[in-house]
Amino acid sequence: MTAHARFNGRTVVVTGANGWIGGAIARRFAAEGANIVAAARRRDLLDALVDELGPERALAVTTDVTRREDLDAAMQEAADRFGGIDVLVSNAGNNFPRAFEDLTSEDWRHLMATNAESTFLGAQAALPHLKYSRGSIVNIAATNGLGGDRMFSAFNAAKGAVVNFTRGLAFDLGGHEIRVNAVAPTLTVADELADTPPVDAWLAKAATRQALPGHGTPDDVAAAVAFLASADARFFTGVILPVDGGASAASGQAEFV
């Protein structure tokens, strides 16, 4: 955690706040002084997060991020409670491996809706509030959106859409002084799960593609998100920031040993 207070009095909406990464993002912003609006489907998990952060500075809003009306309501509830919105973190998403031959149209539509369309809808819903605050958007992409992977063609496409949507939206909203960036994590797990099967095997394989040893944690992603949303990144927009131990820096060629 950090002793900084870069977000004192600011309001941050985090979608998908009931997951590992979403929860870590909410905690990071709260530690830096922000009011948190946690939006997701699982109300029980959201309520637990609000209890942890303190109900005076956190609000849970049950939200289906694939429905514009839900997102409109969440943004309005955030503005009514805390007086406005300064940051939107579009973190909600879903992922599963599937061989292309087994990939159905329903799988494709689900991954596009939960990952890509939700990011678009969230930005539209937050825009009137962000125009007033001259705030920022941080989208959660993935290294999958920067290249291809076996068994993840639909997820690659969905996160690739998030990547280029972020770049295009940065130009569309730059005139309003709204910054739009994205973080692209690799496989990210909590430390307590790193030694449990099959996670340990996945991490060992991922490490062979990285420049740094070890693995990324939700707190690593949260730190990158907080930086991009802060005044420290005031001249950053359209940036896709990998949090991947250097994996995306590789040439892709087999190493010479």
PDB file of C-alpha atoms in Angstrom:
ATOM      1  CA  MET A   1       0.000   0.000   0.000  1.00  0.00           C
ATOM      2  CA  THR A   2       0.962   3.651  -0.180  1.00  0.00           C
ATOM      3  CA  ALA A   3       1.098   6.627   2.097  1.00  0.00           C
ATOM      4  CA  HIS A   4       0.270   9.001  -0.788  1.00  0.00           C
ATOM      5  CA  ALA A   5      -3.054  10.807  -0.851  1.00  0.00           C
ATOM      6  CA  ARG A   6      -3.348  11.589  -4.553  1.00  0.00           C
ATOM      7  CA  PHE A   7      -7.117  11.061  -4.586  1.00  0.00           C
ATOM      8  CA  ASN A   8      -8.325  12.859  -1.470  1.00  0.00           C
ATOM      9  CA  GLY A   9     -11.922  13.901  -2.040  1.00  0.00           C
ATOM     10  CA  ARG A  10     -12.069  12.235  -5.462  1.00  0.00           C
ATOM     11  CA  THR A  11     -14.639   9.620  -6.451  1.00  0.00           C
ATOM     12  CA  VAL A  12     -13.604   6.467  -8.289  1.00  0.00           C
ATOM     13  CA  VAL A  13     -16.030   4.003  -9.881  1.00  0.00           C
ATOM     14  CA  VAL A  14     -14.610   0.480 -10.228  1.00  0.00           C
ATOM     15  CA  THR A  15     -16.563  -2.080 -12.232  1.00  0.00           C
ATOM     16  CA  GLY A  16     -15.972  -5.740 -11.506  1.00  0.00           C
ATOM     17  CA  ALA A  17     -14.942  -4.711  -7.993  1.00  0.00           C
ATOM     18  CA  ASN A  18     -15.895  -8.119  -6.588  1.00  0.00           C
ATOM     19  CA  GLY A  19     -12.867  -9.872  -8.162  1.00  0.00           C
ATOM     20  CA  TRP A  20      -9.208 -10.099  -7.125  1.00  0.00           C
ATOM     21  CA  ILE A  21      -8.007  -7.310  -9.369  1.00  0.00           C
ATOM     22  CA  GLY A  22     -11.089  -5.136  -8.921  1.00  0.00           C
ATOM     23  CA  GLY A  23     -10.886  -5.466  -5.154  1.00  0.00           C
ATOM     24  CA  ALA A  24      -7.191  -4.570  -5.161  1.00  0.00           C
ATOM     25  CA  ILE A  25      -7.893  -1.504  -7.314  1.00  0.00           C
ATOM     26  CA  ALA A  26     -10.644  -0.349  -4.962  1.00  0.00           C
ATOM     27  CA  ARG A  27      -8.391  -0.812  -1.927  1.00  0.00           C
ATOM     28  CA  ARG A  28      -5.519   1.073  -3.582  1.00  0.00           C
ATOM     29  CA  PHE A  29      -7.650   4.102  -4.398  1.00  0.00           C
ATOM     30  CA  ALA A  30      -9.220   4.033  -0.938  1.00  0.00           C
ATOM     31  CA  ALA A  31      -5.736   3.967   0.620  1.00  0.00           C
ATOM     32  CA  GLU A  32      -4.954   7.103  -1.381  1.00  0.00           C
ATOM     33  CA  GLY A  33      -8.004   8.935  -0.061  1.00  0.00           C
ATOM     34  CA  ALA A  34     -10.679   8.261  -2.690  1.00  0.00           C
ATOM     35  CA  ASN A  35     -14.361   7.579  -2.296  1.00  0.00           C
ATOM     36  CA  ILE A  36     -15.087   4.211  -3.899  1.00  0.00           C
ATOM     37  CA  VAL A  37     -18.134   3.124  -5.863  1.00  0.00           C
ATOM     38  CA  ALA A  38     -17.926  -0.639  -6.311  1.00  0.00           C
ATOM     39  CA  ALA A  39     -20.074  -1.925  -9.173  1.00  0.00           C
ATOM     40  CA  ALA A  40     -20.640  -5.597 -10.016  1.00  0.00           C
ATOM     41  CA  ARG A  41     -23.298  -8.301 -10.028  1.00  0.00           C
ATOM     42  CA  ARG A  42     -22.388 -10.095  -6.780  1.00  0.00           C
ATOM     43  CA  ARG A  43     -23.904  -7.871  -4.099  1.00  0.00           C
ATOM     44  CA  ASP A  44     -22.677 -10.051  -1.229  1.00  0.00           C
ATOM     45  CA  LEU A  45     -19.052  -9.601  -2.271  1.00  0.00           C
ATOM     46  CA  LEU A  46     -19.558  -5.884  -2.860  1.00  0.00           C
ATOM     47  CA  ASP A  47     -21.082  -5.452   0.584  1.00  0.00           C
ATOM     48  CA  ALA A  48     -18.086  -7.198   2.153  1.00  0.00           C
ATOM     49  CA  LEU A  49     -15.739  -4.802   0.333  1.00  0.00           C
ATOM     50  CA  VAL A  50     -17.737  -1.774   1.476  1.00  0.00           C
ATOM     51  CA  ASP A  51     -17.668  -3.035   5.056  1.00  0.00           C
ATOM     52  CA  GLU A  52     -13.887  -3.358   4.783  1.00  0.00           C
ATOM     53  CA  LEU A  53     -13.352   0.103   3.304  1.00  0.00           C
ATOM     54  CA  GLY A  54     -15.943   1.827   5.471  1.00  0.00           C
ATOM     55  CA  PRO A  55     -19.492   2.705   4.404  1.00  0.00           C
ATOM     56  CA  GLU A  56     -18.845   6.419   4.846  1.00  0.00           C
ATOM     57  CA  ARG A  57     -16.367   6.307   1.941  1.00  0.00           C
ATOM     58  CA  ALA A  58     -17.564   3.365  -0.134  1.00  0.00           C
ATOM     59  CA  LEU A  59     -20.775   2.479  -1.930  1.00  0.00           C
ATOM     60  CA  ALA A  60     -21.891  -0.828  -3.453  1.00  0.00           C
ATOM     61  CA  VAL A  61     -24.062  -0.723  -6.575  1.00  0.00           C
ATOM     62  CA  THR A  62     -25.391  -3.958  -8.090  1.00  0.00           C
ATOM     63  CA  THR A  63     -24.615  -3.595 -11.792  1.00  0.00           C
ATOM     64  CA  ASP A  64     -24.753  -5.694 -14.937  1.00  0.00           C
ATOM     65  CA  VAL A  65     -22.056  -4.019 -17.026  1.00  0.00           C
ATOM     66  CA  THR A  66     -23.562  -5.322 -20.259  1.00  0.00           C
ATOM     67  CA  ARG A  67     -26.676  -3.187 -19.669  1.00  0.00           C
ATOM     68  CA  ARG A  68     -26.450   0.546 -20.359  1.00  0.00           C
ATOM     69  CA  GLU A  69     -29.351   1.310 -18.025  1.00  0.00           C
ATOM     70  CA  ASP A  70     -27.534  -0.382 -15.140  1.00  0.00           C
ATOM     71  CA  LEU A  71     -24.395   1.619 -15.795  1.00  0.00           C
ATOM     72  CA  ASP A  72     -26.314   4.886 -16.121  1.00  0.00           C
ATOM     73  CA  ALA A  73     -27.947   4.185 -12.767  1.00  0.00           C
ATOM     74  CA  ALA A  74     -24.614   3.289 -11.141  1.00  0.00           C
ATOM     75  CA  MET A  75     -22.961   6.508 -12.337  1.00  0.00           C
ATOM     76  CA  GLN A  76     -25.887   8.609 -11.182  1.00  0.00           C
ATOM     77  CA  GLU A  77     -25.920   6.918  -7.780  1.00  0.00           C
ATOM     78  CA  ALA A  78     -22.197   7.602  -7.473  1.00  0.00           C
ATOM     79  CA  ALA A  79     -22.662  11.272  -8.364  1.00  0.00           C
ATOM     80  CA  ASP A  80     -25.625  11.658  -6.011  1.00  0.00           C
ATOM     81  CA  ARG A  81     -23.739  10.117  -3.099  1.00  0.00           C
ATOM     82  CA  PHE A  82     -20.334  11.747  -3.536  1.00  0.00           C
ATOM     83  CA  GLY A  83     -21.019  14.813  -5.688  1.00  0.00           C
ATOM     84  CA  GLY A  84     -19.472  13.639  -8.945  1.00  0.00           C
ATOM     85  CA  ILE A  85     -17.174  11.122 -10.622  1.00  0.00           C
ATOM     86  CA  ASP A  86     -13.468  11.695 -11.179  1.00  0.00           C
ATOM     87  CA  VAL A  87     -12.230   8.293 -12.353  1.00  0.00           C
ATOM     88  CA  LEU A  88     -13.843   5.316 -14.070  1.00  0.00           C
ATOM     89  CA  VAL A  89     -11.947   2.034 -13.916  1.00  0.00           C
ATOM     90  CA  SER A  90     -13.543  -0.398 -16.369  1.00  0.00           C
ATOM     91  CA  ASN A  91     -12.303  -3.625 -14.873  1.00  0.00           C
ATOM     92  CA  ALA A  92     -15.246  -5.996 -15.361  1.00  0.00           C
ATOM     93  CA  GLY A  93     -14.616  -8.894 -17.708  1.00  0.00           C
ATOM     94  CA  ASN A  94     -14.562 -12.631 -18.159  1.00  0.00           C
ATOM     95  CA  ASN A  95     -12.258 -15.218 -19.674  1.00  0.00           C
ATOM     96  CA  PHE A  96     -12.075 -18.945 -20.329  1.00  0.00           C
ATOM     97  CA  PRO A  97      -9.960 -21.174 -22.591  1.00  0.00           C
ATOM     98  CA  ARG A  98     -11.721 -22.768 -25.533  1.00  0.00           C
ATOM     99  CA  ALA A  99     -10.393 -24.490 -28.640  1.00  0.00           C
ATOM    100  CA  PHE A 100     -11.575 -22.664 -31.747  1.00  0.00           C
ATOM    101  CA  GLU A 101     -13.397 -25.754 -33.025  1.00  0.00           C
ATOM    102  CA  ASP A 102     -15.436 -25.760 -29.817  1.00  0.00           C
ATOM    103  CA  LEU A 103     -16.022 -22.009 -29.650  1.00  0.00           C
ATOM    104  CA  THR A 104     -19.706 -21.150 -30.050  1.00  0.00           C
ATOM    105  CA  SER A 105     -21.397 -17.952 -31.139  1.00  0.00           C
ATOM    106  CA  GLU A 106     -22.712 -17.653 -27.581  1.00  0.00           C
ATOM    107  CA  ASP A 107     -19.143 -17.864 -26.216  1.00  0.00           C
ATOM    108  CA  TRP A 108     -18.026 -15.163 -28.649  1.00  0.00           C
ATOM    109  CA  ARG A 109     -20.894 -12.821 -27.834  1.00  0.00           C
ATOM    110  CA  HIS A 110     -20.439 -13.344 -24.095  1.00  0.00           C
ATOM    111  CA  LEU A 111     -16.731 -12.485 -24.155  1.00  0.00           C
ATOM    112  CA  MET A 112     -17.295  -9.492 -26.405  1.00  0.00           C
ATOM    113  CA  ALA A 113     -20.117  -8.206 -24.199  1.00  0.00           C
ATOM    114  CA  THR A 114     -18.421  -8.633 -20.837  1.00  0.00           C
ATOM    115  CA  ASN A 115     -14.988  -7.400 -21.911  1.00  0.00           C
ATOM    116  CA  ALA A 116     -15.356  -4.996 -24.841  1.00  0.00           C
ATOM    117  CA  GLU A 117     -18.942  -3.763 -24.962  1.00  0.00           C
ATOM    118  CA  SER A 118     -19.003  -3.193 -21.201  1.00  0.00           C
ATOM    119  CA  THR A 119     -15.994  -0.877 -21.575  1.00  0.00           C
ATOM    120  CA  PHE A 120     -17.778   1.107 -24.283  1.00  0.00           C
ATOM    121  CA  LEU A 121     -21.028   1.325 -22.312  1.00  0.00           C
ATOM    122  CA  GLY A 122     -19.237   2.331 -19.112  1.00  0.00           C
ATOM    123  CA  ALA A 123     -17.454   5.185 -20.878  1.00  0.00           C
ATOM    124  CA  GLN A 124     -20.715   6.440 -22.351  1.00  0.00           C
ATOM    125  CA  ALA A 125     -22.476   6.315 -18.995  1.00  0.00           C
ATOM    126  CA  ALA A 126     -19.635   8.099 -17.175  1.00  0.00           C
ATOM    127  CA  LEU A 127     -18.998  10.736 -19.831  1.00  0.00           C
ATOM    128  CA  PRO A 128     -21.404  13.468 -18.616  1.00  0.00           C
ATOM    129  CA  HIS A 129     -19.866  13.276 -15.145  1.00  0.00           C
ATOM    130  CA  LEU A 130     -16.266  13.125 -16.391  1.00  0.00           C
ATOM    131  CA  LYS A 131     -16.802  16.171 -18.616  1.00  0.00           C
ATOM    132  CA  TYR A 132     -17.617  18.155 -15.505  1.00  0.00           C
ATOM    133  CA  SER A 133     -14.667  16.846 -13.470  1.00  0.00           C
ATOM    134  CA  ARG A 134     -12.196  16.628 -16.382  1.00  0.00           C
ATOM    135  CA  GLY A 135     -11.493  13.182 -15.036  1.00  0.00           C
ATOM    136  CA  SER A 136      -9.993  10.054 -16.488  1.00  0.00           C
ATOM    137  CA  ILE A 137     -10.793   6.525 -17.592  1.00  0.00           C
ATOM    138  CA  VAL A 138      -8.548   3.529 -17.033  1.00  0.00           C
ATOM    139  CA  ASN A 139      -9.577   0.386 -18.878  1.00  0.00           C
ATOM    140  CA  ILE A 140      -8.332  -3.062 -17.919  1.00  0.00           C
ATOM    141  CA  ALA A 141      -7.110  -4.764 -21.062  1.00  0.00           C
ATOM    142  CA  ALA A 142      -4.712  -7.742 -21.000  1.00  0.00           C
ATOM    143  CA  THR A 143      -1.527  -8.867 -22.654  1.00  0.00           C
ATOM    144  CA  ASN A 144      -3.879 -11.183 -24.579  1.00  0.00           C
ATOM    145  CA  GLY A 145      -5.055  -8.029 -26.335  1.00  0.00           C
ATOM    146  CA  LEU A 146      -1.524  -7.310 -27.555  1.00  0.00           C
ATOM    147  CA  GLY A 147      -1.014 -10.628 -29.350  1.00  0.00           C
ATOM    148  CA  GLY A 148      -2.409 -14.081 -29.966  1.00  0.00           C
ATOM    149  CA  ASP A 149      -2.628 -17.137 -27.715  1.00  0.00           C
ATOM    150  CA  ARG A 150      -3.751 -20.708 -28.240  1.00  0.00           C
ATOM    151  CA  MET A 151      -7.213 -21.462 -26.831  1.00  0.00           C
ATOM    152  CA  PHE A 152      -8.033 -17.774 -26.340  1.00  0.00           C
ATOM    153  CA  SER A 153      -8.885 -16.412 -29.792  1.00  0.00           C
ATOM    154  CA  ALA A 154     -12.169 -14.842 -28.680  1.00  0.00           C
ATOM    155  CA  PHE A 155     -10.652 -13.343 -25.529  1.00  0.00           C
ATOM    156  CA  ASN A 156      -7.727 -12.036 -27.605  1.00  0.00           C
ATOM    157  CA  ALA A 157     -10.224 -10.344 -29.906  1.00  0.00           C
ATOM    158  CA  ALA A 158     -12.226  -8.849 -27.026  1.00  0.00           C
ATOM    159  CA  LYS A 159      -9.201  -7.443 -25.212  1.00  0.00           C
ATOM    160  CA  GLY A 160      -7.705  -6.308 -28.514  1.00  0.00           C
ATOM    161  CA  ALA A 161     -10.887  -4.285 -28.976  1.00  0.00           C
ATOM    162  CA  VAL A 162     -10.373  -2.739 -25.536  1.00  0.00           C
ATOM    163  CA  VAL A 163      -6.805  -1.800 -26.490  1.00  0.00           C
ATOM    164  CA  ASN A 164      -7.736   0.047 -29.682  1.00  0.00           C
ATOM    165  CA  PHE A 165     -10.940   1.472 -28.221  1.00  0.00           C
ATOM    166  CA  THR A 166      -8.771   3.041 -25.517  1.00  0.00           C
ATOM    167  CA  ARG A 167      -6.529   4.629 -28.126  1.00  0.00           C
ATOM    168  CA  GLY A 168      -9.406   5.958 -30.210  1.00  0.00           C
ATOM    169  CA  LEU A 169     -11.341   7.227 -27.206  1.00  0.00           C
ATOM    170  CA  ALA A 170      -8.274   9.124 -25.999  1.00  0.00           C
ATOM    171  CA  PHE A 171      -8.562  11.253 -29.138  1.00  0.00           C
ATOM    172  CA  ASP A 172     -12.337  11.577 -28.935  1.00  0.00           C
ATOM    173  CA  LEU A 173     -12.262  12.811 -25.347  1.00  0.00           C
ATOM    174  CA  GLY A 174      -8.993  14.726 -25.334  1.00  0.00           C
ATOM    175  CA  GLY A 175     -10.833  17.929 -26.248  1.00  0.00           C
ATOM    176  CA  HIS A 176     -12.762  17.600 -23.008  1.00  0.00           C
ATOM    177  CA  GLU A 177      -9.461  17.173 -21.110  1.00  0.00           C
ATOM    178  CA  ILE A 178     -10.468  13.615 -20.222  1.00  0.00           C
ATOM    179  CA  ARG A 179      -7.564  11.179 -20.288  1.00  0.00           C
ATOM    180  CA  VAL A 180      -8.130   7.560 -21.375  1.00  0.00           C
ATOM    181  CA  ASN A 181      -5.534   4.864 -20.724  1.00  0.00           C
ATOM    182  CA  ALA A 182      -5.400   1.112 -20.184  1.00  0.00           C
ATOM    183  CA  VAL A 183      -3.441  -1.410 -18.167  1.00  0.00           C
ATOM    184  CA  ALA A 184      -2.614  -4.753 -19.777  1.00  0.00           C
ATOM    185  CA  PRO A 185      -1.845  -7.382 -17.124  1.00  0.00           C
ATOM    186  CA  THR A 186      -0.468 -10.820 -17.773  1.00  0.00           C
ATOM    187  CA  LEU A 187      -1.530 -13.833 -15.675  1.00  0.00           C
ATOM    188  CA  THR A 188      -2.102 -12.278 -12.255  1.00  0.00           C
ATOM    189  CA  VAL A 189      -2.670 -14.165  -9.009  1.00  0.00           C
ATOM    190  CA  ALA A 190      -2.641 -13.490  -5.295  1.00  0.00           C
ATOM    191  CA  ASP A 191       0.520 -14.633  -3.524  1.00  0.00           C
ATOM    192  CA  GLU A 192      -1.358 -17.159  -1.408  1.00  0.00           C
ATOM    193  CA  LEU A 193      -2.448 -19.046  -4.541  1.00  0.00           C
ATOM    194  CA  ALA A 194       0.882 -19.038  -6.362  1.00  0.00           C
ATOM    195  CA  ASP A 195       1.978 -22.439  -5.020  1.00  0.00           C
ATOM    196  CA  THR A 196      -1.318 -24.241  -5.543  1.00  0.00           C
ATOM    197  CA  PRO A 197      -1.990 -26.511  -8.554  1.00  0.00           C
ATOM    198  CA  PRO A 198      -2.631 -25.816 -11.373  1.00  0.00           C
ATOM    199  CA  VAL A 199      -1.715 -22.175 -10.791  1.00  0.00           C
ATOM    200  CA  ASP A 200       1.905 -23.049 -10.013  1.00  0.00           C
ATOM    201  CA  ALA A 201       2.289 -24.785 -13.365  1.00  0.00           C
ATOM    202  CA  TRP A 202       0.740 -21.848 -15.248  1.00  0.00           C
ATOM    203  CA  LEU A 203       3.051 -19.393 -13.509  1.00  0.00           C
ATOM    204  CA  ALA A 204       6.117 -21.515 -14.209  1.00  0.00           C
ATOM    205  CA  LYS A 205       5.266 -21.586 -17.889  1.00  0.00           C
ATOM    206  CA  ALA A 206       4.515 -17.858 -17.958  1.00  0.00           C
ATOM    207  CA  ALA A 207       7.846 -17.093 -16.264  1.00  0.00           C
ATOM    208  CA  THR A 208       9.739 -18.539 -19.223  1.00  0.00           C
ATOM    209  CA  ARG A 209       8.369 -15.672 -21.346  1.00  0.00           C
ATOM    210  CA  GLN A 210       9.237 -12.885 -18.887  1.00  0.00           C
ATOM    211  CA  ALA A 211      12.298 -10.741 -18.275  1.00  0.00           C
ATOM    212  CA  LEU A 212      11.664 -10.634 -14.513  1.00  0.00           C
ATOM    213  CA  PRO A 213      11.276 -13.611 -12.177  1.00  0.00           C
ATOM    214  CA  GLY A 214       8.159 -14.169 -10.134  1.00  0.00           C
ATOM    215  CA  HIS A 215       4.565 -13.321 -10.969  1.00  0.00           C
ATOM    216  CA  GLY A 216       2.254 -10.347 -11.095  1.00  0.00           C
ATOM    217  CA  THR A 217      -0.204  -9.731  -8.272  1.00  0.00           C
ATOM    218  CA  PRO A 218      -3.458  -7.765  -8.137  1.00  0.00           C
ATOM    219  CA  ASP A 219      -1.617  -5.061  -6.185  1.00  0.00           C
ATOM    220  CA  ASP A 220       0.812  -4.630  -9.103  1.00  0.00           C
ATOM    221  CA  VAL A 221      -2.118  -3.972 -11.419  1.00  0.00           C
ATOM    222  CA  ALA A 222      -3.739  -1.622  -8.906  1.00  0.00           C
ATOM    223  CA  ALA A 223      -0.538   0.421  -8.625  1.00  0.00           C
ATOM    224  CA  ALA A 224      -0.409   0.893 -12.400  1.00  0.00           C
ATOM    225  CA  VAL A 225      -4.081   1.886 -12.534  1.00  0.00           C
ATOM    226  CA  ALA A 226      -3.660   4.433  -9.735  1.00  0.00           C
ATOM    227  CA  PHE A 227      -0.650   5.957 -11.481  1.00  0.00           C
ATOM    228  CA  LEU A 228      -2.468   6.367 -14.797  1.00  0.00           C
ATOM    229  CA  ALA A 229      -5.481   7.912 -13.064  1.00  0.00           C
ATOM    230  CA  SER A 230      -3.380  10.338 -11.016  1.00  0.00           C
ATOM    231  CA  ALA A 231      -2.057  13.807 -11.740  1.00  0.00           C
ATOM    232  CA  ASP A 232       1.395  12.188 -11.959  1.00  0.00           C
ATOM    233  CA  ALA A 233       0.266  10.953 -15.395  1.00  0.00           C
ATOM    234  CA  ARG A 234      -1.354  14.247 -16.424  1.00  0.00           C
ATOM    235  CA  PHE A 235       0.169  14.112 -19.944  1.00  0.00           C
ATOM    236  CA  PHE A 236      -0.482  10.404 -20.479  1.00  0.00           C
ATOM    237  CA  THR A 237      -3.392   9.419 -22.687  1.00  0.00           C
ATOM    238  CA  GLY A 238      -3.936   6.607 -25.163  1.00  0.00           C
ATOM    239  CA  VAL A 239      -1.306   4.580 -23.279  1.00  0.00           C
ATOM    240  CA  ILE A 240      -1.497   0.794 -22.971  1.00  0.00           C
ATOM    241  CA  LEU A 241       0.693  -0.063 -19.982  1.00  0.00           C
ATOM    242  CA  PRO A 242       1.706  -3.742 -19.751  1.00  0.00           C
ATOM    243  CA  VAL A 243       2.070  -5.209 -16.262  1.00  0.00           C
ATOM    244  CA  ASP A 244       3.764  -8.402 -17.355  1.00  0.00           C
ATOM    245  CA  GLY A 245       7.335  -8.653 -16.069  1.00  0.00           C
ATOM    246  CA  GLY A 246       8.633  -7.725 -19.497  1.00  0.00           C
ATOM    247  CA  ALA A 247       6.891 -10.493 -21.447  1.00  0.00           C
ATOM    248  CA  SER A 248       5.580  -8.110 -24.103  1.00  0.00           C
ATOM    249  CA  ALA A 249       9.118  -6.802 -24.675  1.00  0.00           C
ATOM    250  CA  ALA A 250      10.226 -10.157 -26.105  1.00  0.00           C
ATOM    251  CA  SER A 251      10.961 -10.568 -29.816  1.00  0.00           C
ATOM    252  CA  GLY A 252       9.108 -13.860 -29.907  1.00  0.00           C
ATOM    253  CA  GLN A 253      12.081 -15.777 -31.243  1.00  0.00           C
ATOM    254  CA  ALA A 254      13.430 -18.832 -29.477  1.00  0.00           C
ATOM    255  CA  GLU A 255      16.266 -17.977 -27.118  1.00  0.00           C
ATOM    256  CA  PHE A 256      19.816 -18.894 -28.142  1.00  0.00           C
ATOM    257  CA  VAL A 257      21.356 -21.006 -25.367  1.00  0.00           C
TER     258      VAL A 257
END
